[in-house]
CSV table of C-alpha atoms and ligand atoms in Angstrom, one decimal:
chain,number,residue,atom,x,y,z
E,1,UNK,CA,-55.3,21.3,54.4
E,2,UNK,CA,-57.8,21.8,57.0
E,3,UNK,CA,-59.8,20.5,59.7
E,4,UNK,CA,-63.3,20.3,59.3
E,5,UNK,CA,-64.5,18.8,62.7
E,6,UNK,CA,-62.7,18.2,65.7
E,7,UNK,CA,-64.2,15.5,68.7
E,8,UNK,CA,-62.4,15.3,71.7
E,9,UNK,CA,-63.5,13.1,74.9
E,10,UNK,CA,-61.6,13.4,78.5
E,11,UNK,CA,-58.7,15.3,76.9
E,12,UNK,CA,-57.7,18.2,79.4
E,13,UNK,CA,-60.2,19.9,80.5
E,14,UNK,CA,-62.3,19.0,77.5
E,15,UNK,CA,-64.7,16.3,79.2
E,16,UNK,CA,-66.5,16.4,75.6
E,17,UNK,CA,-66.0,18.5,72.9
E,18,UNK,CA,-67.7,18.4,69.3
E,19,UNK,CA,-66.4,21.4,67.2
E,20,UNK,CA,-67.0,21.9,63.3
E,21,UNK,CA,-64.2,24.1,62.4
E,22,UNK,CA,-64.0,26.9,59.6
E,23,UNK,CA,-61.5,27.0,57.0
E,24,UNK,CA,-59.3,30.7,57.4
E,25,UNK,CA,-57.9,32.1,60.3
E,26,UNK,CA,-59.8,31.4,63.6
E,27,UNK,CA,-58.7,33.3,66.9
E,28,UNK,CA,-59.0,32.0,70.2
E,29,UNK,CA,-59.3,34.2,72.7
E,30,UNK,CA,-59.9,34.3,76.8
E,31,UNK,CA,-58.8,34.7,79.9
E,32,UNK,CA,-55.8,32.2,81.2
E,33,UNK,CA,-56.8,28.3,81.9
E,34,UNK,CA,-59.6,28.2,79.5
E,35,UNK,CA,-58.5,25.8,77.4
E,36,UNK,CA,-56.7,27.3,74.6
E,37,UNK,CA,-53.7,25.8,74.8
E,38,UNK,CA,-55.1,22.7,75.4
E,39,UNK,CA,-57.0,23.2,71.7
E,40,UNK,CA,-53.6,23.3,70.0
E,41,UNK,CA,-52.1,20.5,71.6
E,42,UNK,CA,-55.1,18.2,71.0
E,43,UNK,CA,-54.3,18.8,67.3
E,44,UNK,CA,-51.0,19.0,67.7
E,45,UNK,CA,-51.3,15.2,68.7
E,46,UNK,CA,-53.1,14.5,66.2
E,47,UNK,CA,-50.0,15.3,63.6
E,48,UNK,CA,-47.2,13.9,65.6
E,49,UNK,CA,-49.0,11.2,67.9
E,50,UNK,CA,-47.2,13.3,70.6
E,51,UNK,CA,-47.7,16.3,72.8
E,52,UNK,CA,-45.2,18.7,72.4
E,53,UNK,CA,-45.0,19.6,76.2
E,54,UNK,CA,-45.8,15.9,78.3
E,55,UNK,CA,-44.7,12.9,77.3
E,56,UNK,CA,-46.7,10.8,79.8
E,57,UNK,CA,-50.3,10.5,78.0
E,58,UNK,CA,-51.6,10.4,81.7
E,59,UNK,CA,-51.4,14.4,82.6
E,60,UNK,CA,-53.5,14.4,79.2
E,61,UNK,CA,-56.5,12.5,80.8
E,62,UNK,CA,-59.3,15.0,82.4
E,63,UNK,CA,-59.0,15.1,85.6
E,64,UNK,CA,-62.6,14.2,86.4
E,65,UNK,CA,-62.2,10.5,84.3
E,66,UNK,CA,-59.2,9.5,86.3
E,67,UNK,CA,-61.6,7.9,89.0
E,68,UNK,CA,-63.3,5.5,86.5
E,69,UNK,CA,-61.6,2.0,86.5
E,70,UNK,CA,-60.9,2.3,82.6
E,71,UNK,CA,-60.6,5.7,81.8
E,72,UNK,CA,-59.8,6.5,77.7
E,73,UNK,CA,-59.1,9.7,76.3
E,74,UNK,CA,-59.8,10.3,72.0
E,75,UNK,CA,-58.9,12.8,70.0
E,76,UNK,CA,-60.2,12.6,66.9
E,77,UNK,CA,-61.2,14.7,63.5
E,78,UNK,CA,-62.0,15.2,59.9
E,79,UNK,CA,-58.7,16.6,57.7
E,80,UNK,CA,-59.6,18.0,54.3
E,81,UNK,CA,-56.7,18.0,52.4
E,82,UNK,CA,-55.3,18.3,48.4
E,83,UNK,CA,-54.2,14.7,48.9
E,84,UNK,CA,-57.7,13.4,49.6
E,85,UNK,CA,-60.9,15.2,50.1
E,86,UNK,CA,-61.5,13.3,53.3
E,87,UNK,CA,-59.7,11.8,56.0
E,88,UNK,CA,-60.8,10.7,59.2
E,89,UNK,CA,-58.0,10.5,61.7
E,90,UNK,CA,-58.6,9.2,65.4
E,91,UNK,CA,-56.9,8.1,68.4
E,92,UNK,CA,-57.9,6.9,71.7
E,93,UNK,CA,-55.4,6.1,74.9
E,94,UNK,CA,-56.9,4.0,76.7
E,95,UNK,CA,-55.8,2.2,80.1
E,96,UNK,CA,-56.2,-1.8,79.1
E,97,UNK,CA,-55.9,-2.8,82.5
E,98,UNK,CA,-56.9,-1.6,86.1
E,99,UNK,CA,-53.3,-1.4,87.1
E,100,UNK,CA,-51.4,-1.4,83.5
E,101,UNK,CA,-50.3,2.0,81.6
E,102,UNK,CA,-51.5,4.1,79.0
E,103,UNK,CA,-52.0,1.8,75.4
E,104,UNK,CA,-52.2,4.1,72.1
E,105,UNK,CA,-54.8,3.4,69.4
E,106,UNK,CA,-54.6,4.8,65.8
E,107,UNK,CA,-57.4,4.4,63.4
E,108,UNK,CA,-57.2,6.2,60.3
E,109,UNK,CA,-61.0,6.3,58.2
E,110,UNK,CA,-61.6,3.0,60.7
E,111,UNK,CA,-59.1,1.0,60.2
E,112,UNK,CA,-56.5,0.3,62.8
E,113,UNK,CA,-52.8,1.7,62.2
E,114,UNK,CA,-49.5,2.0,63.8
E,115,UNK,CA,-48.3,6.0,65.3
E,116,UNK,CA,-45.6,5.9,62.2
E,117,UNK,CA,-49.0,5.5,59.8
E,118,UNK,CA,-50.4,8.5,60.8
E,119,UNK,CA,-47.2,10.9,60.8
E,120,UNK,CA,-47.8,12.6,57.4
E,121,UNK,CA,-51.5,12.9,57.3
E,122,UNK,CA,-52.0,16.2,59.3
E,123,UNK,CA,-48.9,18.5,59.0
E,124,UNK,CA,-48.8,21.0,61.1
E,125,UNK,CA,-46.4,24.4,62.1
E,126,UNK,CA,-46.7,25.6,65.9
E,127,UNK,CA,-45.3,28.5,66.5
E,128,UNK,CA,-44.7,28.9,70.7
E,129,UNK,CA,-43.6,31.1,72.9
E,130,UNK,CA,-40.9,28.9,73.8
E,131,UNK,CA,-39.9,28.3,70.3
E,132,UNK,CA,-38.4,32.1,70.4
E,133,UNK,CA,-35.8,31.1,73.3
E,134,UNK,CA,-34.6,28.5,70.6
E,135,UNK,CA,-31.2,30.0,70.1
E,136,UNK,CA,-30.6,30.2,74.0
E,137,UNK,CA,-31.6,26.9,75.0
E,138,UNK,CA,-30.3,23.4,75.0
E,139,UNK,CA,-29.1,21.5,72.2
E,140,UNK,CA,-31.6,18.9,73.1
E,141,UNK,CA,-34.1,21.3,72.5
E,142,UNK,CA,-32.7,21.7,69.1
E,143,UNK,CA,-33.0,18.5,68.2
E,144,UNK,CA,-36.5,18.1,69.0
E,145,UNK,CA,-37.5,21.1,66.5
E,146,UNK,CA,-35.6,18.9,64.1
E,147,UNK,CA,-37.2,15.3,65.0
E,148,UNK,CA,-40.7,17.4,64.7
E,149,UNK,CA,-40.5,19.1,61.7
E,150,UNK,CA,-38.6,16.1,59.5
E,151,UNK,CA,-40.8,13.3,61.7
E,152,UNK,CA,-44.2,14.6,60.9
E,153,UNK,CA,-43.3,15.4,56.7
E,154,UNK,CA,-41.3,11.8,56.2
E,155,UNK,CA,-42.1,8.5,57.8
E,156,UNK,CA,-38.8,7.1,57.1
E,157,UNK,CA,-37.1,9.4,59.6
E,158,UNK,CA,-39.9,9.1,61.7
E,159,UNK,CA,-39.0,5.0,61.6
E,160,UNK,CA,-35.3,5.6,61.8
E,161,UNK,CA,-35.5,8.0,64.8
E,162,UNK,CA,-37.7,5.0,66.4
E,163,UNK,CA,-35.0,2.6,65.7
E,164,UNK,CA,-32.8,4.4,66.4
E,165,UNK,CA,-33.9,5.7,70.1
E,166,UNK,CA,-33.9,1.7,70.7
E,167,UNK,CA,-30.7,1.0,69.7
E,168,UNK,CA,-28.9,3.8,71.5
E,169,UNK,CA,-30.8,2.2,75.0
E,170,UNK,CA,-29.8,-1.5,74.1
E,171,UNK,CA,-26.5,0.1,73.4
E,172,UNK,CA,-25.9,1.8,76.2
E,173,UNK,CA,-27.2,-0.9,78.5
E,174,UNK,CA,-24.1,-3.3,76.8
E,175,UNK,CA,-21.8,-0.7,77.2
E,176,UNK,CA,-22.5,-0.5,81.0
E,177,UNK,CA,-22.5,-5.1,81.0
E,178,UNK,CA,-18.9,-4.4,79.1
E,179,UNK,CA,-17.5,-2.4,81.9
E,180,UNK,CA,-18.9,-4.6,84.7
E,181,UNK,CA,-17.0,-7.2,82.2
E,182,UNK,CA,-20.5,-9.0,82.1
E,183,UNK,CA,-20.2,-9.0,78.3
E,184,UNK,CA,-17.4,-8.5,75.5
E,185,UNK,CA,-17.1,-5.2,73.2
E,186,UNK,CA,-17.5,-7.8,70.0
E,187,UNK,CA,-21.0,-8.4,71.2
E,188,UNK,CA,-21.3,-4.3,70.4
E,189,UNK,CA,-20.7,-5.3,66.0
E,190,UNK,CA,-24.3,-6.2,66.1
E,191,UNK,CA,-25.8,-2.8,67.9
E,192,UNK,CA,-22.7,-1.0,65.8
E,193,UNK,CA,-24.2,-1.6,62.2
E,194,UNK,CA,-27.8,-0.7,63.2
E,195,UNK,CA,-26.7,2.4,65.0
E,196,UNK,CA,-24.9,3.6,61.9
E,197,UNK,CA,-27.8,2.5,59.7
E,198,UNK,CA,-30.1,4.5,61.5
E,199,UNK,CA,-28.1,6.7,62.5
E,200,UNK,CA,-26.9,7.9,59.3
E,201,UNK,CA,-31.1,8.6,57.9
E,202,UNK,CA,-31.3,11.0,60.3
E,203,UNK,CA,-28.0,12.9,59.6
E,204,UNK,CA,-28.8,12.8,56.1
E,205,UNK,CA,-32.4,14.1,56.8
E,206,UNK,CA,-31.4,16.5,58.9
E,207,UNK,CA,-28.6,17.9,56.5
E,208,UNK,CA,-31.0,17.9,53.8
E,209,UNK,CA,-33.6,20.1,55.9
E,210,UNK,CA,-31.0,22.5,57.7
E,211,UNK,CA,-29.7,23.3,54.0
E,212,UNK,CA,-33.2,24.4,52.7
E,213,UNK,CA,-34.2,26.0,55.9
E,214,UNK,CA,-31.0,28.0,55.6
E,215,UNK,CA,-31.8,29.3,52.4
E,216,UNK,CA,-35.2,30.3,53.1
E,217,UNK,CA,-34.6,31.4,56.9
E,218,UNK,CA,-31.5,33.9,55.4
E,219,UNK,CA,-33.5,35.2,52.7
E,220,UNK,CA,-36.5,36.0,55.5
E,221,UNK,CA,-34.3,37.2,57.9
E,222,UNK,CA,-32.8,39.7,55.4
E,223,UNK,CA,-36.4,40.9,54.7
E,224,UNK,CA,-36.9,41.6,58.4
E,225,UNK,CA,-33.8,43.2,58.9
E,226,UNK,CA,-33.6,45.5,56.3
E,227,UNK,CA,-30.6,43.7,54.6
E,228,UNK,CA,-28.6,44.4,57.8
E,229,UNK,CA,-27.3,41.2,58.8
E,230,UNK,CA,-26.6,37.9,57.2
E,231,UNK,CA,-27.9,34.8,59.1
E,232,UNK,CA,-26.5,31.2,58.7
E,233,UNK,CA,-27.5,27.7,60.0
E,234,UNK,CA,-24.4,25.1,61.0
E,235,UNK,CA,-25.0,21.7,61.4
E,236,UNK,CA,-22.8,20.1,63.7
E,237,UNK,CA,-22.9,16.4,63.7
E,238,UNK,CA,-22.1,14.8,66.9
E,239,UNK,CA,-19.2,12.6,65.1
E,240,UNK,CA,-17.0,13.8,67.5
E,241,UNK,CA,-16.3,12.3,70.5
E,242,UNK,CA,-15.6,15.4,72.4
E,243,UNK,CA,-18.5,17.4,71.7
E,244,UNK,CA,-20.2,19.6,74.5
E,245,UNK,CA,-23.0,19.7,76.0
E,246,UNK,CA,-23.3,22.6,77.7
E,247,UNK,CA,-25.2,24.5,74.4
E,248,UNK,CA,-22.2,26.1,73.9
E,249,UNK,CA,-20.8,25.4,70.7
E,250,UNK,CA,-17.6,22.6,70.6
E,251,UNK,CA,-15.3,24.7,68.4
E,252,UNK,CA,-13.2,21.3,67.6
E,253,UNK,CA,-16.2,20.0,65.8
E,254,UNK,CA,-16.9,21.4,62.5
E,255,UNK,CA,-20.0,22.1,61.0
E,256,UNK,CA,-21.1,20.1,57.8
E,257,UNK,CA,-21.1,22.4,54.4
E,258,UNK,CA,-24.8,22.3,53.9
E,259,UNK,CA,-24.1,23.3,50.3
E,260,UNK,CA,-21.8,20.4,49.8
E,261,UNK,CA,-23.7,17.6,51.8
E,262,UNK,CA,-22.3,14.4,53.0
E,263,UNK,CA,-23.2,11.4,51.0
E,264,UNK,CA,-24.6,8.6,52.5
E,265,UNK,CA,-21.7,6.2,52.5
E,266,UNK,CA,-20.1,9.3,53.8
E,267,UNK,CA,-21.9,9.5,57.0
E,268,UNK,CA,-21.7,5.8,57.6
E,269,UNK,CA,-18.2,6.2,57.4
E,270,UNK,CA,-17.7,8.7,59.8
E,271,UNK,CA,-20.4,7.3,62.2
E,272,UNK,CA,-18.3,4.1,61.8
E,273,UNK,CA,-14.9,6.1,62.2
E,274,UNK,CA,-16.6,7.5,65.4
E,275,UNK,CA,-17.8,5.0,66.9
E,276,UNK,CA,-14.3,2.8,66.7
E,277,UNK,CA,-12.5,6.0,68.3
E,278,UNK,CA,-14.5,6.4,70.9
E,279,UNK,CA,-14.8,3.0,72.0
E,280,UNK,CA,-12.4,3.0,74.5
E,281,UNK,CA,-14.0,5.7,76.5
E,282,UNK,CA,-17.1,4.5,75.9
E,283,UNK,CA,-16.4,1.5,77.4
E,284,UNK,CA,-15.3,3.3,80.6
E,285,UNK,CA,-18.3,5.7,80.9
E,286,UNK,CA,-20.5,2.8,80.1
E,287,UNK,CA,-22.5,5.2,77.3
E,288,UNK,CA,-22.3,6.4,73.7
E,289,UNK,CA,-20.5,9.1,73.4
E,290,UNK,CA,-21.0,10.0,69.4
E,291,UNK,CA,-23.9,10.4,67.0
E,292,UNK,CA,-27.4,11.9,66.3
E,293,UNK,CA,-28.4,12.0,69.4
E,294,UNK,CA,-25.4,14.3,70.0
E,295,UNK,CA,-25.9,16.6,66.7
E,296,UNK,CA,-26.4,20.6,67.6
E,297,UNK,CA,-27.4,23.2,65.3
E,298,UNK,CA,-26.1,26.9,66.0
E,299,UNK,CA,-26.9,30.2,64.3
E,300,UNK,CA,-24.8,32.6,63.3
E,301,UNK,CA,-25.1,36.2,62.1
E,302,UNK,CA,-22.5,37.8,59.8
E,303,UNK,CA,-20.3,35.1,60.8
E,304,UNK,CA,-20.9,35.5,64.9
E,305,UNK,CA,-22.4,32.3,66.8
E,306,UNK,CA,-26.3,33.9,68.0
E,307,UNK,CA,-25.7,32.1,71.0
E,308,UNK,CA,-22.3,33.2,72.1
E,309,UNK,CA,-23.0,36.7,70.8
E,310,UNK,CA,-26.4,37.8,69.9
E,311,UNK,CA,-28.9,40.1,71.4
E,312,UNK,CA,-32.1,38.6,72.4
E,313,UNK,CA,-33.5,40.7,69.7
E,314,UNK,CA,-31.5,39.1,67.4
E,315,UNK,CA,-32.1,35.9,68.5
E,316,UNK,CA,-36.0,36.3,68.2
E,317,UNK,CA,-35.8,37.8,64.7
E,318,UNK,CA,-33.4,34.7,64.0
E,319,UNK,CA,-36.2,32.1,65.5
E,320,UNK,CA,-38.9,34.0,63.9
E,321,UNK,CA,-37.2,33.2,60.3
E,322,UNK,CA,-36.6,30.0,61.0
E,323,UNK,CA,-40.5,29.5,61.3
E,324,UNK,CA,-41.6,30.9,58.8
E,325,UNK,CA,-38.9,29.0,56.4
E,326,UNK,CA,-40.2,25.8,57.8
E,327,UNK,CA,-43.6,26.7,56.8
E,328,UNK,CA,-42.2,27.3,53.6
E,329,UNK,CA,-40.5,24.3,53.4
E,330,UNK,CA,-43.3,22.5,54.5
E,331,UNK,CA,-45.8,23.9,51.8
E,332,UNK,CA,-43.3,22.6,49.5
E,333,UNK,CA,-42.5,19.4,50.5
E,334,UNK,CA,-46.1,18.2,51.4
E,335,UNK,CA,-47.5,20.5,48.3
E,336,UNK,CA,-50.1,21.8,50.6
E,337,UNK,CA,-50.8,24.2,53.1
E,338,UNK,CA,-49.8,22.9,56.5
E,339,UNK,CA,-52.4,23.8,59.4
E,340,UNK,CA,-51.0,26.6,61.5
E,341,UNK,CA,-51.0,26.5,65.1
E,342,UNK,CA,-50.0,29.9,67.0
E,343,UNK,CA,-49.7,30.1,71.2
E,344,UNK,CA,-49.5,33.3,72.6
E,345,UNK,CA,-47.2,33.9,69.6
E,346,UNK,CA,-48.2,36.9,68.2
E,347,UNK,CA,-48.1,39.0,72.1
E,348,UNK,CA,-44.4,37.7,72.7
E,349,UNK,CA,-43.0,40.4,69.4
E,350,UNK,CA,-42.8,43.7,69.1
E,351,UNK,CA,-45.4,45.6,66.4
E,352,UNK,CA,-43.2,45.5,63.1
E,353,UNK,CA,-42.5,41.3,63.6
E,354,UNK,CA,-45.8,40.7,64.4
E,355,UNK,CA,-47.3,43.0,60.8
E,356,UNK,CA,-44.3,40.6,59.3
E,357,UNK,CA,-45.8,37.2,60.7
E,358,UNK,CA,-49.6,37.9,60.1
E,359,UNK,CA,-48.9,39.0,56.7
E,360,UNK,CA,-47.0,35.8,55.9
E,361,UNK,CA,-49.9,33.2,57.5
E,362,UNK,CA,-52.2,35.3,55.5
E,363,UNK,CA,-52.5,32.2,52.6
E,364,UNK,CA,-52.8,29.2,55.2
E,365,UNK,CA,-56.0,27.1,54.7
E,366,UNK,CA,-56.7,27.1,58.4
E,367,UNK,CA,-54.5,29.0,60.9
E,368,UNK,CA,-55.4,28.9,64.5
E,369,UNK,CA,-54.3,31.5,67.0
E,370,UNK,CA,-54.5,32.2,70.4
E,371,UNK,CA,-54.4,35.3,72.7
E,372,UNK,CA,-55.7,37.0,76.2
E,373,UNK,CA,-55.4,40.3,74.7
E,374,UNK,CA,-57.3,40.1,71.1
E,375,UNK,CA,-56.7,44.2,71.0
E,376,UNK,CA,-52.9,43.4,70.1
E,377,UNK,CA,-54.9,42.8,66.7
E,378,UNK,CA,-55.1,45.4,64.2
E,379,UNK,CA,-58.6,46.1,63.0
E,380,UNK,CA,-58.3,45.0,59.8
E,381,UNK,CA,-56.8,41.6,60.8
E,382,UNK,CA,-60.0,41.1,63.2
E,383,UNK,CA,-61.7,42.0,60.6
E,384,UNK,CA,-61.1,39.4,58.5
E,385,UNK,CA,-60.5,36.7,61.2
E,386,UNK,CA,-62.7,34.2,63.1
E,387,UNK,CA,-62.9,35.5,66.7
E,388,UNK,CA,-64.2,32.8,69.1
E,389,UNK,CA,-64.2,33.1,72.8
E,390,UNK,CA,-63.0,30.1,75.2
E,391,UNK,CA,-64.7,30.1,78.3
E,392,UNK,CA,-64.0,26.9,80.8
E,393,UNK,CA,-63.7,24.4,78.1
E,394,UNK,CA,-66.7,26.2,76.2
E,395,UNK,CA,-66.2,27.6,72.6
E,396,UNK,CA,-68.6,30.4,71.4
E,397,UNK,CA,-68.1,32.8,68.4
E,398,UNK,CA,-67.7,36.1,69.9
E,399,UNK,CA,-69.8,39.0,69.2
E,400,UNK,CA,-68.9,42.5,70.8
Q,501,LIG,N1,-55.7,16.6,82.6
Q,501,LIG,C1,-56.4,17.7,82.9
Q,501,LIG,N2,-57.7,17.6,83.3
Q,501,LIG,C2,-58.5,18.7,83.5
Q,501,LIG,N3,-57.9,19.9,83.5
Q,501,LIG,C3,-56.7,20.1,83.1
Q,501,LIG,C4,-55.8,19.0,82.8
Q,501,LIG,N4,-54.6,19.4,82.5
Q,501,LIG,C5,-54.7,20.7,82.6
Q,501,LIG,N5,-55.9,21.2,83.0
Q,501,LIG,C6,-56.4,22.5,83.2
Q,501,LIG,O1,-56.9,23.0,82.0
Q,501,LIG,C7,-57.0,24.4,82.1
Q,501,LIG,C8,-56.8,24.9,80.7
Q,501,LIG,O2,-55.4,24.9,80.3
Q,501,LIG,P1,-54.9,25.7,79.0
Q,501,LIG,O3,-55.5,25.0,77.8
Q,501,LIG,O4,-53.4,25.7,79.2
Q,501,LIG,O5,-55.6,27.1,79.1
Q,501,LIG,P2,-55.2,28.5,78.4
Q,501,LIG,O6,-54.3,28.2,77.2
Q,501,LIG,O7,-56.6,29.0,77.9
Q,501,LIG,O8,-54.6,29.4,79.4
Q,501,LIG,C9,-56.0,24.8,83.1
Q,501,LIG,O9,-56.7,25.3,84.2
Q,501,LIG,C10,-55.3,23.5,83.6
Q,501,LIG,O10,-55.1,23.5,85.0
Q,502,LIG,MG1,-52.4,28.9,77.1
């Protein structure tokens, strides 16, 4: 798939932007605060209904339309795709009142939609600087790569992880009423069996994904290292009341066999199992203890946790396999080519990951990249790539 036009009004520091866009492998270059980033993110939103660095829609506003008295951003484009030739995708967020927040409108080829309607239609695979620290950072962290990836390819979990989210809050808020003894713990039965039914979607997604991306990540990662060393993905499920969350890994709670995956009625079980054991403390702490929004995925190499152990070196050539298996994956599961989006990527590896990576985008219908230094390109790659130049908001092919 591939975007044919992109229109964007007061988003960033694009007051206005109208930009057909090629198929192949277009890179943006310039100096630092032209815009680049801001590119990717716009499309970025576009596939997730998100922005995968603010979650308040208001830094996205231009600066120079925050004085008018409604102000509206829209993003908005034309996605070619194998599923259908033509797809118009558009959203505006839009302030319906002088003093009220930021309201979200979806309109796919006109017609008004909810943000679950559009997940699925543009799939994209950012790869960010930030991405590489993966290993190192929090387990929240983690679980965002996961929501993103599974959200944007299947609008169940994008649902359940909605649900979800709600019923964790309304949760919580009864556990703090129960230990003010302003409610009873059998009003929880009712929060109880929709936490476990959503709950239990997004374990199973996630066990489902972390056991293909394992596959394809170790067979990558034994590419790039020469055979050397054996990577692994574990899946640890927050079902355990005790689990840490310091981003070190809780060594009393066991990763899932991703070969052997939980059933469903499995998961409920133990969610259920969970949640009755932790009750108690729960009820004194006045918040859930257990479940998804607890899960943490680790890496290991030849049987060593990346995080306790690894280099940074490692750790990068670990993150960089785990992106190129979710491409991978995604291809597959969405029997298309995603749209590749790469920040400042390709200048944050050394010159034998970055030949690896370029040769393996290669095949995408549309890959965007960014850069300040387009000389970290080889000749031939330039060669066959778009070069544009981003100048204050302002994108011009480049001709040197
Ligand atoms: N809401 C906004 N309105 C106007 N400008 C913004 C807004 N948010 C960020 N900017 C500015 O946009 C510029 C471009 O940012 P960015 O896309 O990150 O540039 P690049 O990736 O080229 O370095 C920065 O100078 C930043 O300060
Ligand atoms: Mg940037």
């Amino acid at each position: 798939m591939y975007l044919r036009h992109l229109s964007l009004t007061n988003f960033r520091s694009y007051a206005r932007l109208e930009l057909p866009m090629p198929e192949g492998t277009v890179l943006l270059c310039g100096p630092n605060a032209q815009g680049k980033t801001s590119l990717l993110e716009a499309i970025y939103y576009l596939a997730t209904g998100r922005s995968p660095w603010t979650t308040s829609d208001r830094q996205l506003l231009n600066w120079r339309a925050e004085s008018e008295i409604l102000p509206f951003i829209r993003i908005s484009a034309e996605l070619c795709s194998r599923r259908s030739a033509l797809t118009r995708l558009e959203i505006t967020i839009y302030k319906a009142s002088e003093n009220g927040g930021f309201c979200k409108e979806i309109r796919i080829n006109g017609a008004k939609k909810r943000v679950l309607d559009l997940m699925g239609n543009l799939n994209v695979v950012m790869f960010l600087p930030q991405d590489l620290a993966l290993v190192e950072g929090s387990p929240v962290d983690r679980r965002r790569y996961l929501n993103v990836v599974l959200a944007q390819t299947d609008p169940n979990y994008a649902a359940a992880l909605q649900r979800f989210d709600r019923v964790l809050t309304q949760r919580n808020a009864l556990l703090r009423q129960i230990a003010e003894r302003r409610a009873t713990t059998r009003e929880l039965a009712y929060w109880d069996d929709q936490f476990v039914q959503a709950g239990s979607i997004l374990v199973a997604s996630r066990q489902r994904l972390l056991r293909d991306l394992e596959q394809l990540a170790a067979d990558i990662h034994r590419q790039l290292t020469n055979g050397a060393e054996r990577l692994a993905l574990h899946y640890l499920p927050g079902f355990a009341p005790a689990a840490r969350e310091n981003g070190q890994l809780a060594h009393h709670a066991p990763s899932l066999e991703l070969q052997h995956p939980l059933t469903p009625s499995e998961i409920e079980a133990r969610l259920r199992s969970a949640l009755a054991e932790s009750l108690r403390e729960e009820v004194v702490r006045g918040v859930t203890l257990i479940g998804p929004q607890r899960d943490e995925l680790r890496f290991s190499i030849n049987g060593r946790d990346l995080g306790l152990y690894g280099s940074r070196g490692q750790a990068r050539t670990a993150i960089l396999a785990l992106k190129l298996a979710e491409l991978a994956w995604m291809r597959e599961v969405i029997q298309d080519e995603p749209v590749l989006l790469l920040d400042e990527f390709i200048a944050e590896l050394d010159a034998e990951r970055r030949a690896f990576l370029l040769e393996r985008i290669q095949g995408a219908s549309q890959a965007l990249l960014t850069t300040t230094e387009p000389e970290i390109f080889t000749p031939a790659f330039l060669q066959k790539a778009l070069v544009w130049q981003v100048r204050s908001g302002q994108i011009t092919p480049f001709h040197s």
